Amino acid sequence: MQFEKSERIVSLDVFRGLTIAAMILVNNPGSWSNVYGPLRHADWHGLNLADLVFPLFLFIVGVSVALSFGRRLEVGERKRQLYVKILRRSLILFSLGLFLNAFPEFDIATLRIPGVLQRISVCYLATAVIFLNTHWKAQLVWAAGLLLVYWAAMEFIPLPGGAAGLYEKGNNLTNWIDGRLLAGHMWAQSKTWDPEGILSTIPAVSTALSGVQAGKWLRSGGTPMEKMRGMLAAGAAAVAAGSLWSILMPINKSLWTGSYCVLTAGLASICLGIIYYLVDVRGWKRWAQPALVFGRNAIAVYVLAGVTARLLYVIKVPGGGGTAITLKSWIYWNLFTSWLEGPNASLAFSLAFIAVMYICMLPL
């Protein structure tokens, strides 16, 4: 999410840029059959490096809300004006998400309604409205309350004709609701449930609200070192709490379980604290220039990467034996597997893809 540049904390842009780069890396391997383990999403329960990217970005959305709208409220900007801007940005994000899901076929009958940008849109809208109408203690109550409501629903509401407290793939309350309300408009790989589904968006709002607390802490009157230490301490506490909660509620990205939410929020706080120390406290910014290019154009580069990735599959070129292959396959086999093998070739393709996106973003 991009906001006005006033009161900009450079480390937040760097963190956002690194997160977007990681998202593009995870989404665009040269070959899905040759991917290093940490760059794969966990099959169901568990946590890989790839599973950290999305919650980190939602955490950043919350930090940005606190920084941007906190300043606006202080200078006396009217809430009605802010609501209009919030709604407009949310609708733009949601529409961009639908566009990416539809591109290039634009088949409305099978259009996937949920998605990454759609979830960001909903979380941003809810988080911004809560922020504008509550103080920090109430925001903490909201964050904890959403997690507890979701946990209670998963634990105690039984599936029709089934049991409660299920966390099996395709056999749980969240997936059941998706299957009834989003039938025919879900993730193509699963068809019967969606990793950015309806009920699991509730705890995702809590992830963004945790970022709000970090943003308010960054705007506080403490010294830079106190802010850094506070983020590291809060992050460590959240990681410990999420790990303990996982004994009762498994860590699961697709369900966005409470343990996953708290654990990843803690890791996000630690990451931001470290980057804040390096960039804003120590002033080491030269290394972060590529991340700044992505961080200040995050949504633009995400959409461009999504469109480009789909075009690489749609465009066909002549292959061996007179058959046609995708442009992505041609590039991968001719430019990467010719000198690298297995996961190394796949990773090199991903890094080259990021480099191309970086070049495209430089003019912005």
mmCIF file of C-alpha atoms in Angstrom:
data_model
loop_
_atom_site.group_PDB
_atom_site.id
_atom_site.type_symbol
_atom_site.label_atom_id
_atom_site.label_comp_id
_atom_site.label_asym_id
_atom_site.label_seq_id
_atom_site.Cartn_x
_atom_site.Cartn_y
_atom_site.Cartn_z
ATOM 1 C CA MET A 1 0.000 0.000 0.000
ATOM 2 C CA GLN A 2 1.364 3.409 -0.972
ATOM 3 C CA PHE A 3 0.639 6.473 1.139
ATOM 4 C CA GLU A 4 1.703 10.101 1.162
ATOM 5 C CA LYS A 5 5.405 10.683 1.648
ATOM 6 C CA SER A 6 5.051 12.968 4.634
ATOM 7 C CA GLU A 7 6.461 11.555 7.849
ATOM 8 C CA ARG A 8 7.888 8.683 5.806
ATOM 9 C CA ILE A 9 10.020 6.175 7.649
ATOM 10 C CA VAL A 10 12.523 4.872 5.120
ATOM 11 C CA SER A 11 12.867 1.486 6.808
ATOM 12 C CA LEU A 12 9.158 0.826 6.233
ATOM 13 C CA ASP A 13 9.613 1.347 2.486
ATOM 14 C CA VAL A 14 12.625 -0.971 2.561
ATOM 15 C CA PHE A 15 10.678 -3.611 4.469
ATOM 16 C CA ARG A 16 7.766 -3.296 2.039
ATOM 17 C CA GLY A 17 10.095 -3.583 -0.932
ATOM 18 C CA LEU A 18 11.853 -6.666 0.407
ATOM 19 C CA THR A 19 8.468 -8.257 1.116
ATOM 20 C CA ILE A 20 7.148 -7.569 -2.379
ATOM 21 C CA ALA A 21 10.371 -8.903 -3.898
ATOM 22 C CA ALA A 22 9.982 -12.066 -1.810
ATOM 23 C CA MET A 23 6.369 -12.383 -2.941
ATOM 24 C CA ILE A 24 7.411 -12.168 -6.599
ATOM 25 C CA LEU A 25 10.231 -14.652 -5.969
ATOM 26 C CA VAL A 26 7.889 -17.206 -4.426
ATOM 27 C CA ASN A 27 5.222 -16.788 -7.118
ATOM 28 C CA ASN A 28 7.491 -17.072 -10.142
ATOM 29 C CA PRO A 29 9.850 -20.067 -10.086
ATOM 30 C CA GLY A 30 11.287 -21.289 -13.341
ATOM 31 C CA SER A 31 9.700 -24.689 -12.701
ATOM 32 C CA TRP A 32 7.248 -25.576 -9.939
ATOM 33 C CA SER A 33 8.767 -29.057 -9.798
ATOM 34 C CA ASN A 34 12.220 -27.627 -9.004
ATOM 35 C CA VAL A 35 11.792 -25.257 -6.075
ATOM 36 C CA TYR A 36 13.879 -25.122 -2.916
ATOM 37 C CA GLY A 37 11.859 -26.256 0.102
ATOM 38 C CA PRO A 38 11.743 -22.917 1.971
ATOM 39 C CA LEU A 39 10.327 -21.226 -1.152
ATOM 40 C CA ARG A 40 7.365 -23.608 -1.256
ATOM 41 C CA HIS A 41 4.247 -23.032 0.797
ATOM 42 C CA ALA A 42 3.674 -25.672 3.451
ATOM 43 C CA ASP A 43 1.393 -28.355 2.051
ATOM 44 C CA TRP A 44 -1.094 -27.695 4.872
ATOM 45 C CA HIS A 45 0.003 -27.286 8.498
ATOM 46 C CA GLY A 46 3.439 -25.812 9.110
ATOM 47 C CA LEU A 47 5.461 -22.756 8.220
ATOM 48 C CA ASN A 48 7.971 -22.239 5.428
ATOM 49 C CA LEU A 49 9.672 -19.020 4.391
ATOM 50 C CA ALA A 50 7.098 -18.634 1.613
ATOM 51 C CA ASP A 51 4.293 -18.630 4.190
ATOM 52 C CA LEU A 52 5.699 -15.515 5.878
ATOM 53 C CA VAL A 53 5.430 -13.148 2.933
ATOM 54 C CA PHE A 54 1.710 -12.338 2.924
ATOM 55 C CA PRO A 55 1.314 -11.690 6.675
ATOM 56 C CA LEU A 56 4.424 -9.492 6.602
ATOM 57 C CA PHE A 57 2.772 -7.345 3.952
ATOM 58 C CA LEU A 58 -0.496 -7.093 5.902
ATOM 59 C CA PHE A 59 1.509 -6.077 8.965
ATOM 60 C CA ILE A 60 3.113 -3.338 6.854
ATOM 61 C CA VAL A 61 -0.343 -2.179 5.745
ATOM 62 C CA GLY A 62 -1.233 -1.676 9.401
ATOM 63 C CA VAL A 63 1.971 0.253 10.106
ATOM 64 C CA SER A 64 1.252 2.502 7.121
ATOM 65 C CA VAL A 65 -2.296 3.158 8.335
ATOM 66 C CA ALA A 66 -1.023 4.327 11.720
ATOM 67 C CA LEU A 67 1.660 6.565 10.227
ATOM 68 C CA SER A 68 -0.438 8.123 7.484
ATOM 69 C CA PHE A 69 -3.786 8.601 9.187
ATOM 70 C CA GLY A 70 -2.236 9.396 12.545
ATOM 71 C CA ARG A 71 -0.624 12.459 11.011
ATOM 72 C CA ARG A 72 -3.805 13.395 9.132
ATOM 73 C CA LEU A 73 -5.868 13.308 12.294
ATOM 74 C CA GLU A 74 -3.317 15.450 14.112
ATOM 75 C CA VAL A 75 -3.471 18.207 11.488
ATOM 76 C CA GLY A 76 -7.254 18.239 11.728
ATOM 77 C CA GLU A 77 -8.260 16.493 8.499
ATOM 78 C CA ARG A 78 -11.940 15.566 8.616
ATOM 79 C CA LYS A 79 -12.862 11.929 8.968
ATOM 80 C CA ARG A 80 -15.403 12.175 6.176
ATOM 81 C CA GLN A 81 -12.610 13.025 3.734
ATOM 82 C CA LEU A 82 -10.522 10.149 5.037
ATOM 83 C CA TYR A 83 -13.397 7.683 4.665
ATOM 84 C CA VAL A 84 -13.759 8.641 1.006
ATOM 85 C CA LYS A 85 -10.043 8.046 0.384
ATOM 86 C CA ILE A 86 -10.089 4.758 2.289
ATOM 87 C CA LEU A 87 -13.089 3.480 0.347
ATOM 88 C CA ARG A 88 -11.615 4.559 -2.980
ATOM 89 C CA ARG A 89 -8.294 2.829 -2.301
ATOM 90 C CA SER A 90 -10.034 -0.314 -1.114
ATOM 91 C CA LEU A 91 -12.179 -0.487 -4.247
ATOM 92 C CA ILE A 92 -9.138 0.072 -6.469
ATOM 93 C CA LEU A 93 -7.220 -2.721 -4.747
ATOM 94 C CA PHE A 94 -10.168 -5.120 -4.926
ATOM 95 C CA SER A 95 -10.722 -4.295 -8.603
ATOM 96 C CA LEU A 96 -7.054 -4.841 -9.411
ATOM 97 C CA GLY A 97 -7.261 -8.221 -7.706
ATOM 98 C CA LEU A 98 -10.271 -9.209 -9.796
ATOM 99 C CA PHE A 99 -8.486 -7.999 -12.925
ATOM 100 C CA LEU A 100 -5.463 -10.207 -12.169
ATOM 101 C CA ASN A 101 -7.712 -13.186 -11.529
ATOM 102 C CA ALA A 102 -9.573 -12.615 -14.797
ATOM 103 C CA PHE A 103 -6.592 -11.835 -17.019
ATOM 104 C CA PRO A 104 -6.258 -12.816 -19.820
ATOM 105 C CA GLU A 105 -9.405 -14.913 -20.443
ATOM 106 C CA PHE A 106 -11.863 -12.668 -18.552
ATOM 107 C CA ASP A 107 -14.280 -15.580 -18.082
ATOM 108 C CA ILE A 108 -16.772 -14.191 -15.566
ATOM 109 C CA ALA A 109 -18.424 -17.593 -15.116
ATOM 110 C CA THR A 110 -15.306 -19.021 -13.466
ATOM 111 C CA LEU A 111 -13.727 -15.819 -12.136
ATOM 112 C CA ARG A 112 -12.004 -16.333 -8.797
ATOM 113 C CA ILE A 113 -13.402 -13.720 -6.422
ATOM 114 C CA PRO A 114 -10.937 -13.946 -3.489
ATOM 115 C CA GLY A 115 -7.255 -13.210 -3.896
ATOM 116 C CA VAL A 116 -4.227 -11.523 -2.371
ATOM 117 C CA LEU A 117 -5.152 -7.969 -3.361
ATOM 118 C CA GLN A 118 -8.771 -8.568 -2.398
ATOM 119 C CA ARG A 119 -7.737 -9.626 1.097
ATOM 120 C CA ILE A 120 -5.393 -6.655 1.385
ATOM 121 C CA SER A 121 -8.292 -4.423 0.331
ATOM 122 C CA VAL A 122 -10.671 -5.773 2.972
ATOM 123 C CA CYS A 123 -8.035 -5.741 5.712
ATOM 124 C CA TYR A 124 -6.992 -2.198 4.847
ATOM 125 C CA LEU A 125 -10.602 -0.993 4.903
ATOM 126 C CA ALA A 126 -11.403 -2.634 8.239
ATOM 127 C CA THR A 127 -8.113 -1.614 9.850
ATOM 128 C CA ALA A 128 -8.336 2.011 8.747
ATOM 129 C CA VAL A 129 -11.926 2.365 9.992
ATOM 130 C CA ILE A 130 -11.051 0.809 13.354
ATOM 131 C CA PHE A 131 -7.985 3.036 13.638
ATOM 132 C CA LEU A 132 -9.955 6.216 12.952
ATOM 133 C CA ASN A 133 -12.550 5.447 15.602
ATOM 134 C CA THR A 134 -10.634 3.881 18.497
ATOM 135 C CA HIS A 135 -7.599 4.406 20.693
ATOM 136 C CA TRP A 136 -4.734 1.951 21.007
ATOM 137 C CA LYS A 137 -6.250 -0.093 23.839
ATOM 138 C CA ALA A 138 -9.469 -0.624 21.902
ATOM 139 C CA GLN A 139 -7.425 -1.564 18.838
ATOM 140 C CA LEU A 140 -5.686 -4.242 20.894
ATOM 141 C CA VAL A 141 -9.094 -5.497 22.001
ATOM 142 C CA TRP A 142 -10.219 -5.633 18.380
ATOM 143 C CA ALA A 143 -7.088 -7.545 17.343
ATOM 144 C CA ALA A 144 -7.440 -10.078 20.164
ATOM 145 C CA GLY A 145 -11.211 -10.276 19.833
ATOM 146 C CA LEU A 146 -11.123 -11.133 16.133
ATOM 147 C CA LEU A 147 -8.668 -13.937 16.813
ATOM 148 C CA LEU A 148 -10.747 -15.324 19.669
ATOM 149 C CA VAL A 149 -13.980 -15.141 17.668
ATOM 150 C CA TYR A 150 -12.343 -16.993 14.795
ATOM 151 C CA TRP A 151 -10.830 -19.585 17.144
ATOM 152 C CA ALA A 152 -14.190 -20.137 18.846
ATOM 153 C CA ALA A 153 -15.947 -20.526 15.503
ATOM 154 C CA MET A 154 -13.428 -23.103 14.315
ATOM 155 C CA GLU A 155 -13.460 -24.989 17.610
ATOM 156 C CA PHE A 156 -17.138 -25.032 18.528
ATOM 157 C CA ILE A 157 -19.280 -24.636 15.391
ATOM 158 C CA PRO A 158 -19.795 -28.092 13.900
ATOM 159 C CA LEU A 159 -20.018 -28.731 10.196
ATOM 160 C CA PRO A 160 -23.507 -29.799 9.072
ATOM 161 C CA GLY A 161 -23.589 -33.515 9.691
ATOM 162 C CA GLY A 162 -20.035 -33.417 10.973
ATOM 163 C CA ALA A 163 -17.902 -32.399 13.914
ATOM 164 C CA ALA A 164 -16.418 -29.176 15.261
ATOM 165 C CA GLY A 165 -12.755 -28.379 15.818
ATOM 166 C CA LEU A 166 -11.589 -29.738 12.460
ATOM 167 C CA TYR A 167 -8.514 -28.368 10.708
ATOM 168 C CA GLU A 168 -8.199 -30.887 7.893
ATOM 169 C CA LYS A 169 -7.691 -29.753 4.305
ATOM 170 C CA GLY A 170 -11.120 -29.251 2.753
ATOM 171 C CA ASN A 171 -12.824 -30.497 5.908
ATOM 172 C CA ASN A 172 -13.179 -27.534 8.246
ATOM 173 C CA LEU A 173 -15.558 -24.649 8.847
ATOM 174 C CA THR A 174 -13.599 -22.104 6.805
ATOM 175 C CA ASN A 175 -13.410 -24.334 3.736
ATOM 176 C CA TRP A 176 -17.057 -25.363 4.137
ATOM 177 C CA ILE A 177 -18.207 -21.725 4.054
ATOM 178 C CA ASP A 178 -16.071 -21.022 0.976
ATOM 179 C CA GLY A 179 -17.548 -24.028 -0.775
ATOM 180 C CA ARG A 180 -21.097 -22.806 -0.143
ATOM 181 C CA LEU A 181 -20.687 -19.097 -0.841
ATOM 182 C CA LEU A 182 -17.932 -19.081 -3.473
ATOM 183 C CA ALA A 183 -18.717 -22.239 -5.441
ATOM 184 C CA GLY A 184 -17.182 -22.013 -8.907
ATOM 185 C CA HIS A 185 -15.278 -18.842 -8.045
ATOM 186 C CA MET A 186 -12.386 -20.143 -5.965
ATOM 187 C CA TRP A 187 -8.718 -20.995 -6.326
ATOM 188 C CA ALA A 188 -8.299 -23.220 -9.383
ATOM 189 C CA GLN A 189 -5.831 -25.571 -7.669
ATOM 190 C CA SER A 190 -8.282 -26.563 -4.940
ATOM 191 C CA LYS A 191 -11.690 -25.868 -6.508
ATOM 192 C CA THR A 192 -13.511 -26.570 -3.203
ATOM 193 C CA TRP A 193 -11.880 -23.983 -0.904
ATOM 194 C CA ASP A 194 -9.791 -20.837 -1.146
ATOM 195 C CA PRO A 195 -6.644 -19.826 0.785
ATOM 196 C CA GLU A 196 -7.935 -16.231 0.838
ATOM 197 C CA GLY A 197 -11.465 -17.245 1.734
ATOM 198 C CA ILE A 198 -14.217 -15.448 3.614
ATOM 199 C CA LEU A 199 -13.973 -16.566 7.242
ATOM 200 C CA SER A 200 -10.162 -16.656 7.313
ATOM 201 C CA THR A 201 -10.074 -12.968 6.393
ATOM 202 C CA ILE A 202 -11.274 -12.159 9.928
ATOM 203 C CA PRO A 203 -7.974 -13.097 11.630
ATOM 204 C CA ALA A 204 -6.075 -11.480 8.735
ATOM 205 C CA VAL A 205 -7.529 -8.145 9.877
ATOM 206 C CA SER A 206 -5.898 -8.834 13.231
ATOM 207 C CA THR A 207 -2.534 -9.145 11.465
ATOM 208 C CA ALA A 208 -2.960 -5.650 10.038
ATOM 209 C CA LEU A 209 -4.066 -4.329 13.430
ATOM 210 C CA SER A 210 -0.865 -5.651 14.972
ATOM 211 C CA GLY A 211 0.962 -3.539 12.432
ATOM 212 C CA VAL A 212 -1.037 -0.529 13.618
ATOM 213 C CA GLN A 213 0.447 -0.972 17.080
ATOM 214 C CA ALA A 214 3.945 -1.016 15.611
ATOM 215 C CA GLY A 215 3.159 2.119 13.629
ATOM 216 C CA LYS A 216 1.875 3.936 16.703
ATOM 217 C CA TRP A 217 5.009 2.884 18.553
ATOM 218 C CA LEU A 218 7.157 4.338 15.772
ATOM 219 C CA ARG A 219 5.266 7.634 16.103
ATOM 220 C CA SER A 220 5.723 7.724 19.863
ATOM 221 C CA GLY A 221 8.115 10.008 21.718
ATOM 222 C CA GLY A 222 10.690 7.362 22.552
ATOM 223 C CA THR A 223 14.261 7.412 21.296
ATOM 224 C CA PRO A 224 15.108 5.427 18.141
ATOM 225 C CA MET A 225 16.895 2.794 20.209
ATOM 226 C CA GLU A 226 13.904 2.462 22.545
ATOM 227 C CA LYS A 227 11.633 2.000 19.542
ATOM 228 C CA MET A 228 13.912 -0.641 18.089
ATOM 229 C CA ARG A 229 14.155 -2.539 21.365
ATOM 230 C CA GLY A 230 10.395 -2.311 21.866
ATOM 231 C CA MET A 231 9.677 -3.850 18.468
ATOM 232 C CA LEU A 232 12.152 -6.659 19.069
ATOM 233 C CA ALA A 233 10.758 -7.393 22.539
ATOM 234 C CA ALA A 234 7.135 -7.322 21.376
ATOM 235 C CA GLY A 235 8.031 -9.498 18.414
ATOM 236 C CA ALA A 236 9.784 -12.080 20.569
ATOM 237 C CA ALA A 237 6.801 -12.209 22.943
ATOM 238 C CA ALA A 238 4.397 -12.699 20.032
ATOM 239 C CA VAL A 239 6.542 -15.460 18.529
ATOM 240 C CA ALA A 240 6.537 -17.258 21.884
ATOM 241 C CA ALA A 241 2.758 -16.793 22.272
ATOM 242 C CA GLY A 242 2.045 -18.022 18.752
ATOM 243 C CA SER A 243 4.264 -21.053 19.252
ATOM 244 C CA LEU A 244 2.440 -21.946 22.460
ATOM 245 C CA TRP A 245 -0.958 -21.442 20.837
ATOM 246 C CA SER A 246 0.036 -23.834 18.055
ATOM 247 C CA ILE A 247 -0.264 -26.657 20.583
ATOM 248 C CA LEU A 248 -4.035 -26.069 20.537
ATOM 249 C CA MET A 249 -4.520 -24.526 17.094
ATOM 250 C CA PRO A 250 -2.125 -25.598 14.322
ATOM 251 C CA ILE A 251 -0.059 -23.082 12.384
ATOM 252 C CA ASN A 252 -1.738 -22.896 8.994
ATOM 253 C CA LYS A 253 -1.518 -20.138 6.376
ATOM 254 C CA SER A 254 -4.470 -21.279 4.270
ATOM 255 C CA LEU A 255 -6.729 -21.124 7.344
ATOM 256 C CA TRP A 256 -4.861 -18.103 8.783
ATOM 257 C CA THR A 257 -5.130 -19.680 12.214
ATOM 258 C CA GLY A 258 -4.636 -17.621 15.357
ATOM 259 C CA SER A 259 -1.292 -19.246 16.111
ATOM 260 C CA TYR A 260 -0.101 -18.443 12.591
ATOM 261 C CA CYS A 261 -1.363 -14.872 12.915
ATOM 262 C CA VAL A 262 0.372 -14.161 16.245
ATOM 263 C CA LEU A 263 3.610 -15.921 15.291
ATOM 264 C CA THR A 264 3.969 -14.130 11.954
ATOM 265 C CA ALA A 265 3.070 -10.763 13.490
ATOM 266 C CA GLY A 266 5.899 -11.302 15.954
ATOM 267 C CA LEU A 267 8.331 -12.139 13.168
ATOM 268 C CA ALA A 268 7.173 -9.053 11.253
ATOM 269 C CA SER A 269 7.829 -6.861 14.295
ATOM 270 C CA ILE A 270 11.324 -8.318 14.666
ATOM 271 C CA CYS A 271 12.087 -7.791 10.971
ATOM 272 C CA LEU A 272 10.871 -4.194 11.066
ATOM 273 C CA GLY A 273 12.872 -3.538 14.233
ATOM 274 C CA ILE A 274 16.080 -4.804 12.632
ATOM 275 C CA ILE A 275 15.554 -2.891 9.382
ATOM 276 C CA TYR A 276 14.593 0.244 11.328
ATOM 277 C CA TYR A 277 17.855 0.003 13.248
ATOM 278 C CA LEU A 278 19.951 -0.502 10.123
ATOM 279 C CA VAL A 279 18.285 2.115 7.925
ATOM 280 C CA ASP A 280 16.805 4.824 10.157
ATOM 281 C CA VAL A 281 19.027 4.555 13.232
ATOM 282 C CA ARG A 282 22.428 3.720 11.735
ATOM 283 C CA GLY A 283 21.699 5.403 8.397
ATOM 284 C CA TRP A 284 22.874 2.490 6.262
ATOM 285 C CA LYS A 285 20.659 3.157 3.245
ATOM 286 C CA ARG A 286 22.822 2.517 0.197
ATOM 287 C CA TRP A 287 22.278 -1.259 0.274
ATOM 288 C CA ALA A 288 18.510 -0.716 0.407
ATOM 289 C CA GLN A 289 18.067 1.338 -2.781
ATOM 290 C CA PRO A 290 16.679 -1.575 -4.877
ATOM 291 C CA ALA A 291 14.206 -2.373 -2.093
ATOM 292 C CA LEU A 292 13.106 1.268 -2.016
ATOM 293 C CA VAL A 293 12.224 1.113 -5.721
ATOM 294 C CA PHE A 294 9.875 -1.806 -5.019
ATOM 295 C CA GLY A 295 8.680 -0.467 -1.673
ATOM 296 C CA ARG A 296 7.484 2.862 -3.042
ATOM 297 C CA ASN A 297 5.697 1.207 -5.978
ATOM 298 C CA ALA A 298 4.545 -1.985 -4.267
ATOM 299 C CA ILE A 299 1.108 -2.470 -5.797
ATOM 300 C CA ALA A 300 2.282 -1.396 -9.256
ATOM 301 C CA VAL A 301 5.093 -3.949 -9.343
ATOM 302 C CA TYR A 302 2.843 -6.685 -7.935
ATOM 303 C CA VAL A 303 0.263 -6.124 -10.677
ATOM 304 C CA LEU A 304 2.942 -5.871 -13.372
ATOM 305 C CA ALA A 305 4.509 -9.118 -12.167
ATOM 306 C CA GLY A 306 1.123 -10.842 -12.208
ATOM 307 C CA VAL A 307 0.309 -9.701 -15.744
ATOM 308 C CA THR A 308 3.787 -10.566 -17.027
ATOM 309 C CA ALA A 309 3.701 -14.040 -15.481
ATOM 310 C CA ARG A 310 0.390 -14.793 -17.181
ATOM 311 C CA LEU A 311 1.590 -13.512 -20.544
ATOM 312 C CA LEU A 312 4.597 -15.822 -20.337
ATOM 313 C CA TYR A 313 2.153 -18.733 -20.163
ATOM 314 C CA VAL A 314 -0.233 -17.416 -22.829
ATOM 315 C CA ILE A 315 2.318 -16.549 -25.522
ATOM 316 C CA LYS A 316 3.356 -19.620 -27.514
ATOM 317 C CA VAL A 317 6.579 -20.120 -29.453
ATOM 318 C CA PRO A 318 7.833 -23.001 -31.615
ATOM 319 C CA GLY A 319 9.316 -25.853 -29.616
ATOM 320 C CA GLY A 320 11.047 -29.082 -30.495
ATOM 321 C CA GLY A 321 9.379 -31.453 -32.936
ATOM 322 C CA GLY A 322 7.162 -28.774 -34.431
ATOM 323 C CA THR A 323 5.138 -28.332 -31.253
ATOM 324 C CA ALA A 324 4.355 -25.031 -29.569
ATOM 325 C CA ILE A 325 5.504 -24.314 -26.009
ATOM 326 C CA THR A 326 4.922 -21.402 -23.676
ATOM 327 C CA LEU A 327 7.288 -18.459 -23.810
ATOM 328 C CA LYS A 328 8.145 -19.114 -20.165
ATOM 329 C CA SER A 329 9.203 -22.679 -20.946
ATOM 330 C CA TRP A 330 11.321 -21.510 -23.864
ATOM 331 C CA ILE A 331 13.086 -18.891 -21.736
ATOM 332 C CA TYR A 332 13.576 -21.292 -18.852
ATOM 333 C CA TRP A 333 14.962 -24.173 -20.870
ATOM 334 C CA ASN A 334 17.124 -22.133 -23.219
ATOM 335 C CA LEU A 335 18.472 -19.443 -20.908
ATOM 336 C CA PHE A 336 18.689 -21.186 -17.530
ATOM 337 C CA THR A 337 18.714 -24.984 -17.705
ATOM 338 C CA SER A 338 21.455 -24.756 -20.340
ATOM 339 C CA TRP A 339 23.968 -23.873 -17.612
ATOM 340 C CA LEU A 340 22.201 -24.639 -14.325
ATOM 341 C CA GLU A 341 20.385 -27.672 -12.956
ATOM 342 C CA GLY A 342 17.284 -28.323 -10.872
ATOM 343 C CA PRO A 343 16.378 -25.789 -8.167
ATOM 344 C CA ASN A 344 19.335 -23.569 -9.085
ATOM 345 C CA ALA A 345 17.951 -23.009 -12.580
ATOM 346 C CA SER A 346 14.477 -22.376 -11.187
ATOM 347 C CA LEU A 347 15.798 -19.890 -8.629
ATOM 348 C CA ALA A 348 17.900 -18.112 -11.252
ATOM 349 C CA PHE A 349 14.781 -17.628 -13.378
ATOM 350 C CA SER A 350 12.973 -16.121 -10.370
ATOM 351 C CA LEU A 351 15.835 -13.728 -9.656
ATOM 352 C CA ALA A 352 15.995 -12.690 -13.311
ATOM 353 C CA PHE A 353 12.242 -12.076 -13.244
ATOM 354 C CA ILE A 354 12.692 -9.793 -10.219
ATOM 355 C CA ALA A 355 15.505 -7.955 -12.006
ATOM 356 C CA VAL A 356 13.266 -7.273 -14.996
ATOM 357 C CA MET A 357 10.524 -5.961 -12.702
ATOM 358 C CA TYR A 358 13.099 -3.726 -10.999
ATOM 359 C CA ILE A 359 14.155 -2.223 -14.328
ATOM 360 C CA CYS A 360 10.515 -1.574 -15.208
ATOM 361 C CA MET A 361 9.939 0.208 -11.897
ATOM 362 C CA LEU A 362 13.000 2.473 -12.081
ATOM 363 C CA PRO A 363 11.195 5.249 -14.038
ATOM 364 C CA LEU A 364 8.616 5.456 -11.202
#
